Amino acid sequence: MKPFVAASLFSLLPAVLSKTVTYDFNVTYTEANPDGQFSRRVIGINGQWPIPTIDVDKGDRLIIHLHNSLGDVETSLHFHGLYQNGTAYMDGPAAVTQCPLGPGQSMTYDFTVDQPGTYWYHSHVKGQYPDGIRAPFIVRDPKGPYAGKYDEEVVISLSDWYHQENPVLFSRFLSIANPTGAEPVPDSALMNETQGLQFNVKPGKTYMVRMVNMAAFAAQYFWIEGHKMNIIEVDGIYTEPAEADMIYITAAQRYSFLLTTRDDADANFVMVGSMDEDLFDTVPDGLNPNVTGYLVYDAAKPMPEPAEIDAFEPFDDFALVPLDGEDLFENPTYTFSLEVMMDNLNDGGNYAFFNGITYVAPKVPTLYTALSAGNVTMNPTIYGRDTNPHVFKHHDVVELVVNNNDPGKHPFHLHGHAFQLAYRSDEDAGLYNASDSSIEFAKKPMRRDTALIKPGGNMVLRFRADNPGVWLFHCHIEWHIQSGLVATFIEAPDVLQTAQKIPQDHLDVCMGQNLATVGNAAANDKNFLDLTGQNLSVPPIPAGFTARGIVALVFSIIAAFLGLAVITLYGSQEIKQKRT
Ligand SMILES: *[C@@H]1O[C@H](CO)[C@@H](O)[C@H](O)[C@H]1NC(C)=O
Ligand SMILES: *[C@@H]1O[C@H](CO)[C@@H](O)[C@H](O)[C@H]1NC(C)=O
Ligand SMILES: *[C@@H]1O[C@H](CO)[C@@H](O)[C@H](O)[C@H]1NC(C)=O
Ligand SMILES: *[C@@H]1O[C@H](CO)[C@@H](O)[C@H](O)[C@H]1NC(C)=O
Ligand SMILES: *[C@@H]1O[C@H](CO)[C@@H](O)[C@H](O)[C@H]1NC(C)=O
Ligand SMILES: *[C@@H]1O[C@H](CO)[C@@H](O)[C@H](O)[C@H]1NC(C)=O
Ligand SMILES: *[C@@H]1O[C@H](CO)[C@@H](O)[C@H](O)[C@H]1NC(C)=O
Ligand SMILES: [Cu+2]
């Protein structure tokens, strides 16, 4: 589908030509079979899947008219990695910066894109994008630092794929029948939402490959046999060139690299994406973690098989240096830590927590609370206990320590910013120790919007609170969003009140569903400090019962039903416990 494009001249800047790019997106169900194994219902746009890649130039205004024709469920769009500086209400997460778009409703996203790079967009209603509503979002930069260093640009996405729809998998995942919180394992890996992708290249050319991982869950190792990748951008930030044989790209991360082709067209080469099986509690029999594509020099020649590899040794993104050479921000003015853990609540489900809080959406979108709260807007209480609110003052230098008390890997994402990854520990380093003088921060840290924390490790992120708005911080494994690994950062809400106003059509979305647009997290607009009736999580397991007890109980019930054969089977599969 061709977007409607209207050129317009900024009258004050006659030298700059910017344009308006308009899309009409009608969200509909359709059918697809991207791995060739199973045809299923997917969420598409205008009856198509994969959904369109958004393609704009830096400086363009983007207008998306979104209509929800799903009939039974809500939707929304989030533009992953865009700062939405001055337009916080266009960020998209439901119950955070807008009400969810109900069946039959319409709304418009309208903002200027003033940052170059490789992004993606997806629904930010819990659990929805794995069912298909996800695509790259490219912001070209004809005057950028690497312009002229390559002949062509090309997008390649990676993703994972489930044969079952998310609501079905989710009800099994977060239930007493799954006390260890084992995440559903994808059925296959995809490249550009398909398998066997052919990328036609010419010899002796340089391509800028923009790679996006749009997975629900799986990180992938990626490599191209016989070729090197020269990394120049991560998550919208240009880097000094860095040569890599293999990259590791978590859900939601992006890498752009220059790929220089060989001088002859004597053979074709494989491109391999391989899902990181460490993420899976058990690897189902017959799972193929790989997706193969081809660098096609000559379509008449054979498409080769991938070679076996001994070990995955990807490039370490901590070693990247931003091209602008920005120094580590010094002297943080707001320091805090988030402790990651998983535990069972009283319904037996295995939830995810930051500092003992598992996220529950408020009754009023948090941004709307900030704008309606008058002089109590800086008080975190009004945003509700289980939105896990943290309020920053304008221009705070924020230092966020994340301690991973969980044996899993998590790709953490911050909306509204690219943070500096000041420090990242090795696996099992334990809690971050600020007084340990052997810990060295990066002097010119890589900035990105999604970073992997290692199992049992920690990391230190810094950013400046120079973008008033309400920004989520969450794990980008969709299962963990759904089980609550989300915190809400409310940045300079006092400044926000004087600078930003919610568009009427966004307010109408709430009103059309009788949802409040003012008030605290409990929708109380008379007394913002009274949170009576706020949405809260399932309560903890009563004292005397332990999570381990529940696990034991459930397994003994299963055993009683299914007999000894099952116990033997589980025992031999080596189930990784989420916690001890
Ligand atoms: C959206 O698509 C549905 C299904 O094809 C169609 O019935 C409906 O008229 C479309 N709505 C808009 C606003 O385009
Ligand atoms: C991958 O898909 C995108 C559209 O999403 C397309 O622009 C691109 O050319 C495809 N890549 C290759 C190598 O075909
Ligand atoms: C996945 O690809 C790697 C690299 O080619 C290979 O070593 C491994 O055996 C493959 N796994 C499967 C199940 O095909
Ligand atoms: C919060 O409360 C409202 C109103 O009672 C309810 O409709 C909504 O589903 C609740 N949301 C969550 C996430 O519990
Ligand atoms: C906040 O505003 C309320 C009502 O607008 C007023 O009564 C109160 O004194 C104000 N509090 C402060 C600390 O300014
Ligand atoms: C933190 O580091 C300091 C300095 O090396 C050390 O004395 C202290 O024991 C460490 N604390 C913990 C909890 O490991
Ligand atoms: C937002 O814009 C202001 C200038 O209007 C700038 O100072 C600030 O750095 C920007 N923040 C981000 C995250 O882009
Ligand atoms: Cu996670």
XYZ file of C-alpha atoms and ligand atoms in Angstrom:
679
model
C 0.000 0.000 0.000
C 1.302 3.428 -0.953
C 1.001 6.070 1.724
C -0.470 9.384 0.718
C 2.384 11.902 0.640
C 1.963 15.652 0.618
C 4.993 17.894 0.358
C 4.926 21.107 2.331
C 7.444 23.866 2.783
C 8.288 25.223 6.230
C 7.824 28.935 5.624
C 10.463 29.888 8.186
C 13.047 27.449 6.869
C 12.874 27.751 3.115
C 15.891 25.451 2.712
C 14.253 22.508 4.462
C 11.742 20.421 2.590
C 9.634 18.274 4.857
C 6.638 16.244 3.955
C 3.582 14.770 5.563
C 3.150 11.016 5.293
C -0.368 9.736 5.916
C -1.518 6.158 6.442
C -5.031 4.794 6.905
C -4.735 1.699 9.057
C -7.805 -0.478 9.480
C -6.882 -3.230 11.959
C -8.474 -6.494 10.841
C -8.088 -10.215 11.263
C -6.691 -12.159 8.357
C -5.024 -15.537 7.778
C -1.349 -16.351 7.366
C 1.065 -19.264 7.359
C 4.511 -17.680 7.596
C 6.472 -20.824 8.517
C 4.657 -23.042 6.041
C 3.537 -25.376 8.823
C 0.259 -24.008 10.061
C -2.313 -21.550 8.792
C -3.869 -19.405 11.502
C -5.730 -16.191 12.208
C -3.421 -13.166 12.535
C -3.934 -9.483 13.212
C -3.298 -7.539 10.030
C -3.917 -4.079 8.632
C -6.292 -3.393 5.719
C -6.728 -7.125 5.287
C -2.991 -7.707 4.793
C -0.249 -9.416 6.704
C 2.635 -8.698 7.176
C 1.494 -5.183 7.952
C 3.136 -2.218 6.148
C 6.613 -0.990 6.989
C 6.453 2.701 7.877
C 9.007 4.628 5.876
C 9.678 8.341 6.453
C 12.536 10.829 6.246
C 13.880 12.596 9.311
C 11.799 15.729 9.855
C 8.625 14.342 8.296
C 5.221 14.635 9.892
C 3.484 11.285 10.208
C -0.283 10.935 10.422
C -1.885 7.550 11.044
C -5.640 7.191 11.106
C -6.194 4.024 13.107
C -9.482 2.159 13.046
C -10.133 -0.948 15.138
C -12.124 -3.497 13.126
C -11.151 -6.478 15.296
C -14.661 -6.598 16.688
C -13.834 -8.300 19.961
C -10.628 -6.786 21.354
C -8.946 -3.441 21.955
C -5.830 -2.181 20.214
C -3.322 0.728 20.075
C -0.044 1.526 18.333
C 3.321 2.246 19.927
C 6.230 3.585 17.877
C 9.121 1.805 19.512
C 12.147 4.013 20.119
C 10.589 7.320 19.106
C 11.038 9.866 21.883
C 7.707 11.620 21.233
C 9.355 14.756 22.558
C 6.490 17.251 22.965
C 3.853 14.674 21.967
C 3.888 12.244 24.915
C 0.205 11.456 24.244
C 1.203 9.826 20.913
C 3.337 7.095 22.529
C 0.569 4.512 22.467
C 0.592 2.135 25.453
C -2.979 1.536 26.587
C -3.778 2.840 30.104
C -0.516 4.817 30.075
C -0.723 7.519 27.396
C -4.187 6.779 26.039
C -7.245 4.646 26.571
C -7.229 1.393 24.592
C -8.931 1.774 21.221
C -12.128 -0.229 21.582
C -13.812 -2.288 18.852
C -15.236 -0.010 16.156
C -13.378 3.069 17.419
C -10.959 5.342 15.538
C -8.164 7.696 16.541
C -5.295 9.556 14.937
C -1.587 9.514 15.707
C 0.000 12.719 14.443
C 3.596 13.695 15.215
C 6.848 14.866 13.702
C 9.686 12.366 13.490
C 12.878 14.182 14.266
C 15.289 11.326 14.862
C 16.917 9.104 12.261
C 17.276 5.353 12.539
C 15.703 1.941 12.628
C 12.591 1.473 14.731
C 9.432 -0.573 14.683
C 5.822 -0.176 15.630
C 3.442 -2.547 17.325
C 0.267 -2.771 19.329
C 0.796 -1.870 22.987
C -2.219 -3.692 24.293
C -0.961 -6.601 26.385
C -0.030 -9.670 24.425
C -1.286 -8.452 21.075
C 1.708 -7.851 18.829
C 2.831 -11.512 18.803
C -0.369 -12.192 16.863
C 0.951 -10.099 13.979
C 0.505 -6.371 14.543
C 4.208 -5.458 14.304
C 6.400 -4.021 11.512
C 9.579 -2.010 10.954
C 9.511 1.794 11.119
C 12.361 3.366 9.159
C 13.476 6.970 9.463
C 15.859 7.713 6.618
C 18.587 10.257 6.991
C 19.787 11.446 3.591
C 22.193 13.889 5.264
C 23.365 11.506 8.002
C 26.983 10.729 8.836
C 26.975 7.471 6.863
C 25.122 8.848 3.833
C 27.203 8.169 0.744
C 28.980 5.225 2.399
C 26.576 2.674 0.941
C 24.740 2.023 -2.311
C 21.388 0.814 -1.022
C 19.353 0.400 2.162
C 17.432 -2.752 2.962
C 15.304 -3.824 5.921
C 15.421 -7.339 7.351
C 13.281 -8.205 10.342
C 13.665 -11.168 12.657
C 10.842 -12.521 14.762
C 9.423 -15.584 16.417
C 6.117 -17.240 15.681
C 3.468 -19.185 17.580
C 0.838 -21.386 16.010
C -1.580 -20.607 18.843
C -3.003 -17.141 19.483
C -1.664 -15.231 22.447
C -4.863 -15.269 24.579
C -4.903 -19.078 24.476
C -1.218 -19.387 25.375
C -1.492 -16.673 28.012
C -4.295 -18.346 29.919
C -2.101 -21.438 30.214
C 1.052 -19.455 30.997
C -0.307 -17.423 33.892
C -2.165 -20.158 35.726
C -1.839 -22.522 38.638
C -1.123 -25.286 36.134
C 2.161 -23.524 35.279
C 3.577 -22.680 38.718
C 7.172 -22.294 37.528
C 6.148 -19.678 34.983
C 7.573 -21.564 32.010
C 7.009 -19.305 29.014
C 5.392 -20.718 25.879
C 8.167 -21.580 23.419
C 7.784 -20.239 19.868
C 7.038 -22.757 17.132
C 9.492 -21.185 14.723
C 11.775 -18.310 13.880
C 11.084 -15.944 11.014
C 13.117 -13.585 8.858
C 11.070 -10.791 7.288
C 8.039 -12.693 8.639
C 8.854 -15.700 6.428
C 11.436 -18.433 5.919
C 13.881 -18.834 3.051
C 14.065 -15.086 2.412
C 16.115 -14.223 -0.668
C 18.065 -10.991 -0.534
C 19.240 -10.239 -4.069
C 22.604 -8.509 -4.092
C 25.090 -7.323 -6.680
C 28.827 -7.957 -6.354
C 31.104 -5.183 -5.162
C 28.403 -3.087 -3.513
C 27.763 -1.896 0.014
C 24.322 -2.302 1.542
C 23.051 -0.710 4.709
C 21.058 -3.501 6.327
C 18.547 -2.359 8.927
C 17.746 -5.243 11.212
C 14.856 -5.282 13.704
C 13.879 -8.100 16.059
C 10.096 -7.931 16.448
C 9.853 -11.141 18.493
C 7.441 -11.800 21.316
C 10.123 -13.663 23.202
C 13.229 -14.983 21.485
C 16.516 -13.184 21.010
C 18.389 -14.399 17.948
C 21.979 -14.873 17.003
C 22.438 -13.644 13.443
C 25.272 -14.121 10.985
C 25.964 -14.204 7.264
C 28.381 -16.833 6.084
C 31.409 -15.473 4.238
C 30.630 -11.854 5.152
C 31.263 -9.396 7.951
C 28.836 -6.893 9.372
C 30.026 -3.367 10.058
C 27.691 -2.049 12.763
C 26.856 1.673 12.432
C 23.598 2.111 14.350
C 21.857 0.555 17.327
C 18.324 1.508 18.338
C 18.469 4.807 16.433
C 21.902 5.857 17.729
C 24.783 6.036 15.252
C 27.865 4.258 16.484
C 31.480 4.315 15.518
C 31.854 1.504 12.976
C 32.366 -1.868 14.656
C 33.036 -5.078 12.787
C 31.133 -8.207 13.786
C 30.913 -11.793 12.551
C 27.790 -12.481 14.586
C 25.329 -10.282 16.462
C 22.894 -11.076 19.266
C 19.661 -9.181 18.902
C 17.050 -9.360 21.640
C 13.353 -8.830 21.194
C 12.859 -5.132 20.302
C 16.504 -4.299 19.553
C 17.759 -2.981 16.209
C 21.120 -3.026 14.453
C 22.125 -1.362 11.199
C 25.253 -2.621 9.569
C 27.128 -2.056 6.342
C 27.448 -5.218 4.311
C 30.002 -5.158 1.524
C 29.386 -7.863 -1.027
C 32.068 -10.004 -2.654
C 33.581 -9.129 -5.979
C 32.219 -12.142 -7.799
C 28.838 -13.819 -8.183
C 30.197 -17.379 -8.062
C 28.076 -18.527 -5.125
C 25.200 -17.649 -2.870
C 25.517 -17.458 0.925
C 23.253 -18.258 3.854
C 22.059 -15.768 6.431
C 21.113 -17.522 9.665
C 18.992 -16.415 12.568
C 19.068 -18.778 15.544
C 16.822 -18.357 18.556
C 18.657 -18.301 21.896
C 17.486 -21.545 23.474
C 18.791 -20.477 26.900
C 15.576 -18.486 27.142
C 13.421 -21.594 26.991
C 12.726 -23.577 30.166
C 12.391 -26.709 28.082
C 13.197 -27.118 24.418
C 10.338 -29.018 22.788
C 11.301 -32.052 20.707
C 11.651 -31.173 17.079
C 11.910 -27.415 17.588
C 13.959 -25.800 14.839
C 15.401 -22.657 16.430
C 16.879 -21.543 13.104
C 15.600 -19.468 10.257
C 17.605 -19.383 7.064
C 17.738 -16.744 4.352
C 20.032 -16.278 1.392
C 22.299 -13.615 0.074
C 21.582 -14.234 -3.567
C 24.297 -13.243 -6.013
C 23.025 -15.482 -8.778
C 19.537 -16.977 -8.587
C 20.553 -19.719 -11.020
C 23.109 -21.064 -8.552
C 22.135 -23.316 -5.602
C 21.016 -22.011 -2.229
C 23.508 -23.523 0.243
C 22.839 -25.265 3.560
C 24.075 -23.529 6.703
C 27.289 -24.900 8.191
C 27.264 -26.335 11.708
C 28.806 -23.992 14.244
C 30.648 -24.874 17.450
C 29.624 -21.987 19.655
C 27.728 -18.755 19.580
C 30.199 -15.921 20.038
C 28.348 -12.724 19.276
C 29.663 -9.178 19.282
C 29.294 -7.523 22.723
C 27.162 -4.414 22.276
C 28.625 -2.929 25.483
C 31.764 -2.272 23.401
C 29.945 0.092 21.030
C 30.694 3.819 21.182
C 28.151 6.432 20.071
C 29.364 8.383 17.056
C 28.537 11.700 18.752
C 30.977 10.792 21.542
C 28.546 11.772 24.303
C 30.207 11.352 27.704
C 28.748 9.430 30.607
C 26.334 11.717 32.480
C 27.934 12.611 35.807
C 26.440 13.290 39.230
C 23.025 11.656 39.106
C 20.340 13.598 40.957
C 17.808 10.765 41.134
C 19.140 7.290 41.887
C 17.043 4.220 42.411
C 17.053 0.513 41.801
C 14.595 -2.013 40.449
C 14.848 -5.550 41.802
C 13.670 -8.144 39.330
C 12.096 -11.306 40.618
C 9.434 -13.869 39.832
C 7.025 -15.348 42.353
C 3.630 -16.960 42.718
C 0.589 -15.046 43.894
C -2.481 -16.447 45.550
C -4.088 -17.580 42.301
C -1.076 -19.855 41.792
C 0.122 -17.929 38.729
C 3.792 -17.058 38.421
C 4.111 -13.259 38.250
C 7.041 -10.933 37.571
C 7.980 -8.123 39.960
C 10.055 -4.968 40.205
C 10.625 -4.204 43.891
C 7.830 -6.547 44.914
C 5.276 -4.882 42.637
C 3.676 -6.616 39.685
C 2.154 -4.067 37.313
C -1.600 -3.569 37.172
C -3.100 -0.945 34.869
C -4.780 2.078 36.493
C -8.350 3.185 35.842
C -7.160 6.444 34.253
C -4.237 6.504 31.795
C -1.259 7.657 33.848
C -0.572 10.575 31.499
C -4.137 11.798 31.992
C -3.700 11.581 35.763
C -0.508 13.668 35.507
C -2.283 16.334 33.452
C -5.326 16.532 35.714
C -3.608 16.386 39.107
C -2.792 20.078 39.534
C -0.270 20.703 42.256
C -0.109 17.101 43.504
C 1.206 15.882 40.170
C 4.712 15.280 41.585
C 3.343 12.936 44.273
C 3.890 9.310 43.138
C 1.004 8.032 45.305
C -1.669 9.404 42.984
C -0.525 7.141 40.131
C -1.462 4.015 42.054
C 0.576 1.445 43.947
C 0.719 -1.166 41.204
C 1.665 1.056 38.278
C 5.011 1.156 40.124
C 5.366 4.925 39.699
C 8.627 6.920 39.856
C 8.431 10.690 39.432
C 11.418 12.672 38.095
C 11.948 16.414 38.137
C 12.715 18.182 34.897
C 16.420 17.790 34.031
C 17.116 15.223 36.722
C 20.074 13.035 35.818
C 18.520 9.654 36.504
C 20.565 6.630 37.491
C 18.651 3.382 37.387
C 20.240 0.232 38.771
C 18.561 -2.983 37.669
C 19.323 -6.094 39.710
C 18.280 -9.344 38.125
C 17.409 -11.763 40.914
C 16.130 -14.164 38.295
C 18.104 -16.828 36.400
C 16.671 -15.636 33.069
C 17.841 -13.053 30.528
C 15.637 -9.995 30.104
C 15.732 -7.273 27.439
C 14.696 -4.081 29.263
C 13.149 -1.252 27.293
C 12.579 2.380 28.198
C 10.054 4.507 26.335
C 10.841 8.177 25.575
C 14.634 7.869 25.742
C 17.766 6.096 24.647
C 19.585 5.510 27.948
C 23.293 5.258 28.486
C 24.290 1.706 29.354
C 26.857 2.802 31.911
C 27.598 -0.633 33.284
C 26.585 -4.235 32.770
C 27.845 -7.044 34.969
C 28.628 -10.593 34.012
C 26.222 -13.405 34.684
C 25.590 -14.225 38.367
C 27.433 -11.132 39.626
C 24.638 -10.588 42.129
C 23.462 -7.190 43.280
C 25.162 -4.052 42.002
C 27.566 -2.734 44.660
C 28.025 1.035 44.339
C 31.003 1.059 46.667
C 32.946 -1.554 44.730
C 35.716 0.537 43.191
C 36.718 -2.211 40.778
C 33.519 -1.574 38.797
C 34.252 0.598 35.792
C 31.601 2.555 33.940
C 31.880 3.149 30.216
C 33.256 6.654 29.585
C 31.291 7.127 26.394
C 28.534 4.596 26.933
C 26.551 3.129 24.159
C 23.030 4.459 24.172
C 20.069 2.393 23.183
C 16.455 1.905 24.180
C 16.574 -1.842 24.854
C 19.389 -3.620 26.711
C 19.875 -7.181 27.813
C 20.518 -7.936 31.467
C 22.336 -11.197 32.158
C 21.018 -13.997 34.397
C 21.646 -13.097 38.032
C 23.472 -9.962 36.909
C 22.946 -6.227 37.135
C 23.172 -3.112 35.021
C 23.321 0.640 35.510
C 21.476 2.974 33.156
C 21.611 6.763 33.053
C 19.526 9.315 31.222
C 18.471 12.939 31.517
C 14.864 13.700 32.357
C 14.628 16.161 29.464
C 11.477 14.754 27.875
C 8.368 15.487 29.969
C 5.934 12.606 29.649
C 4.917 9.251 31.057
C 7.269 6.513 29.947
C 7.083 2.814 30.647
C 10.125 0.778 31.594
C 9.579 -2.918 30.987
C 10.960 -6.221 29.901
C 10.271 -6.701 26.186
C 9.512 -10.379 26.529
C 5.787 -10.112 25.994
C 5.081 -12.901 28.518
C 6.820 -10.853 31.186
C 4.863 -7.700 30.324
C 1.759 -9.788 30.721
C 2.959 -11.097 34.091
C 3.751 -7.568 35.317
C 7.443 -6.712 34.732
C 6.625 -3.056 34.118
C 7.284 0.242 35.937
C 5.986 3.725 35.121
C 8.294 6.735 34.949
C 6.500 10.060 35.256
C 8.872 12.690 33.992
C 8.389 16.372 34.856
C 4.590 16.183 35.017
C 4.527 19.809 36.216
C 6.182 20.911 32.975
C 3.913 18.590 31.025
C 0.850 20.372 32.429
C 1.936 23.681 30.937
C 3.169 22.265 27.639
C 0.931 19.463 26.391
C -2.759 18.911 25.789
C -4.547 15.671 24.886
C -6.162 15.752 21.424
C -9.955 15.625 21.536
C -10.197 12.434 19.474
C -8.039 10.626 22.070
C -10.354 11.788 24.872
C -13.331 10.652 22.781
C -11.901 7.108 22.732
C -12.189 7.029 26.533
C -15.594 8.661 26.649
C -16.939 6.215 24.054
C -16.183 3.439 26.557
C -17.179 5.332 29.703
C -13.558 5.491 30.855
C -12.447 8.437 32.976
C -10.024 10.993 31.504
C -9.260 12.804 34.758
C -8.483 11.746 38.285
C -5.967 9.594 40.080
C -5.294 5.901 39.386
C -8.621 5.104 41.051
C -10.403 7.713 38.885
C -10.951 9.973 41.899
C -10.772 13.563 40.667
C -11.996 15.155 43.917
C -9.267 13.932 46.216
C -6.192 12.782 44.349
C -4.689 11.372 47.530
C -7.599 8.987 48.082
C -6.808 5.816 46.129
C -9.798 3.817 47.356
C -10.885 1.453 44.604
C -7.597 1.437 42.707
C -6.823 -1.676 40.680
C -4.515 -3.965 42.645
C -2.717 -7.191 41.910
C -3.771 -10.635 43.072
C -2.758 -10.870 46.767
C 0.290 -12.830 47.918
C 0.106 -16.436 49.011
C -0.926 -16.523 52.698
C 1.850 -17.192 55.210
C 2.404 -20.892 55.682
C 2.057 -21.696 52.000
C 5.191 -21.215 49.980
C 5.675 -20.981 46.271
C 7.624 -24.224 46.458
C 4.672 -25.799 48.211
C 2.419 -24.778 45.353
C 4.812 -26.188 42.804
C 4.954 -29.465 44.712
C 1.178 -29.538 45.104
C 0.519 -28.922 41.437
C 3.012 -31.511 40.320
C 1.561 -34.085 42.669
C -1.917 -33.357 41.309
C -0.660 -33.744 37.757
C 1.089 -36.949 38.786
C -2.053 -38.296 40.425
C -3.985 -37.689 37.231
C -1.506 -38.872 34.729
C 0.461 -41.478 36.592
C 4.088 -42.227 36.972
C 5.051 -42.038 33.309
C 4.558 -38.291 33.411
C 6.823 -37.833 36.424
C 9.563 -39.710 34.655
C 9.080 -37.531 31.596
C 9.240 -34.259 33.552
C 12.173 -35.506 35.560
C 14.170 -36.266 32.457
C 13.408 -32.906 30.860
C 15.301 -30.975 33.502
C 12.848 -28.206 34.258
C 14.682 -25.009 35.118
C 13.118 -23.486 38.224
C 12.464 -19.773 38.057
C 13.563 -19.287 41.626
C 14.511 -21.313 44.616
C -12.186 -2.029 7.809
O -12.194 -3.323 7.296
C -13.432 -4.008 7.512
C -13.240 -5.448 7.106
O -12.712 -5.519 5.811
C -14.520 -3.297 6.723
O -15.746 -3.943 6.939
C -14.594 -1.879 7.206
O -15.522 -1.155 6.418
C -13.260 -1.170 7.130
N -13.361 0.094 7.818
C -12.737 1.190 7.396
C -12.923 2.417 8.212
O -12.016 1.196 6.406
C 12.011 -7.288 4.052
O 10.728 -6.711 4.155
C 10.670 -5.311 3.961
C 9.236 -4.878 4.142
O 8.870 -5.039 5.456
C 11.155 -4.960 2.588
O 11.168 -3.558 2.443
C 12.547 -5.507 2.403
O 12.988 -5.253 1.087
C 12.595 -6.997 2.679
N 13.972 -7.432 2.674
C 14.471 -8.221 1.744
C 15.910 -8.573 1.836
O 13.797 -8.635 0.836
C 20.834 -24.397 13.813
O 21.908 -23.807 13.106
C 23.187 -24.048 13.642
C 24.178 -23.324 12.767
O 24.058 -23.695 11.447
C 23.462 -25.546 13.658
O 24.705 -25.762 14.273
C 22.351 -26.260 14.408
O 22.561 -27.634 14.298
C 21.010 -25.910 13.801
N 19.948 -26.540 14.580
C 18.988 -27.260 14.017
C 17.986 -27.870 14.949
O 18.924 -27.425 12.810
C -9.295 -1.727 36.581
O -10.578 -1.407 37.036
C -11.531 -1.185 36.016
C -12.791 -0.697 36.647
O -13.147 -1.469 37.747
C -11.737 -2.460 35.237
O -12.669 -2.255 34.196
C -10.420 -2.846 34.628
O -10.526 -4.069 33.960
C -9.358 -2.972 35.710
N -8.104 -3.177 35.046
C -7.240 -4.078 35.496
C -5.977 -4.161 34.707
O -7.414 -4.759 36.467
C -2.962 22.869 45.792
O -4.154 23.272 45.186
C -5.268 23.246 46.078
C -6.542 23.497 45.301
O -6.298 23.995 44.030
C -5.051 24.273 47.173
O -6.132 24.248 48.076
C -3.775 23.913 47.911
O -3.461 24.906 48.853
C -2.605 23.797 46.945
N -1.484 23.246 47.676
C -0.257 23.703 47.534
C 0.820 23.029 48.353
O 0.034 24.605 46.767
C 30.848 -3.770 48.202
O 32.163 -3.410 47.857
C 32.939 -3.008 48.959
C 34.261 -2.483 48.416
O 34.885 -3.456 47.613
C 33.110 -4.193 49.909
O 33.857 -3.784 51.038
C 31.742 -4.650 50.349
O 31.863 -5.817 51.123
C 30.873 -4.953 49.134
N 29.528 -5.248 49.603
C 28.904 -6.358 49.289
C 27.522 -6.508 49.807
O 29.424 -7.233 48.596
C 13.464 17.050 23.977
O 13.546 18.343 23.419
C 14.303 19.273 24.197
C 14.283 20.609 23.475
O 12.998 20.981 23.172
C 15.725 18.802 24.307
O 16.437 19.660 25.158
C 15.741 17.405 24.898
O 17.055 16.923 24.893
C 14.866 16.455 24.094
N 14.813 15.165 24.756
C 14.833 14.022 24.091
C 14.832 12.751 24.871
O 14.820 13.979 22.884
Cu 11.713 -10.576 30.877
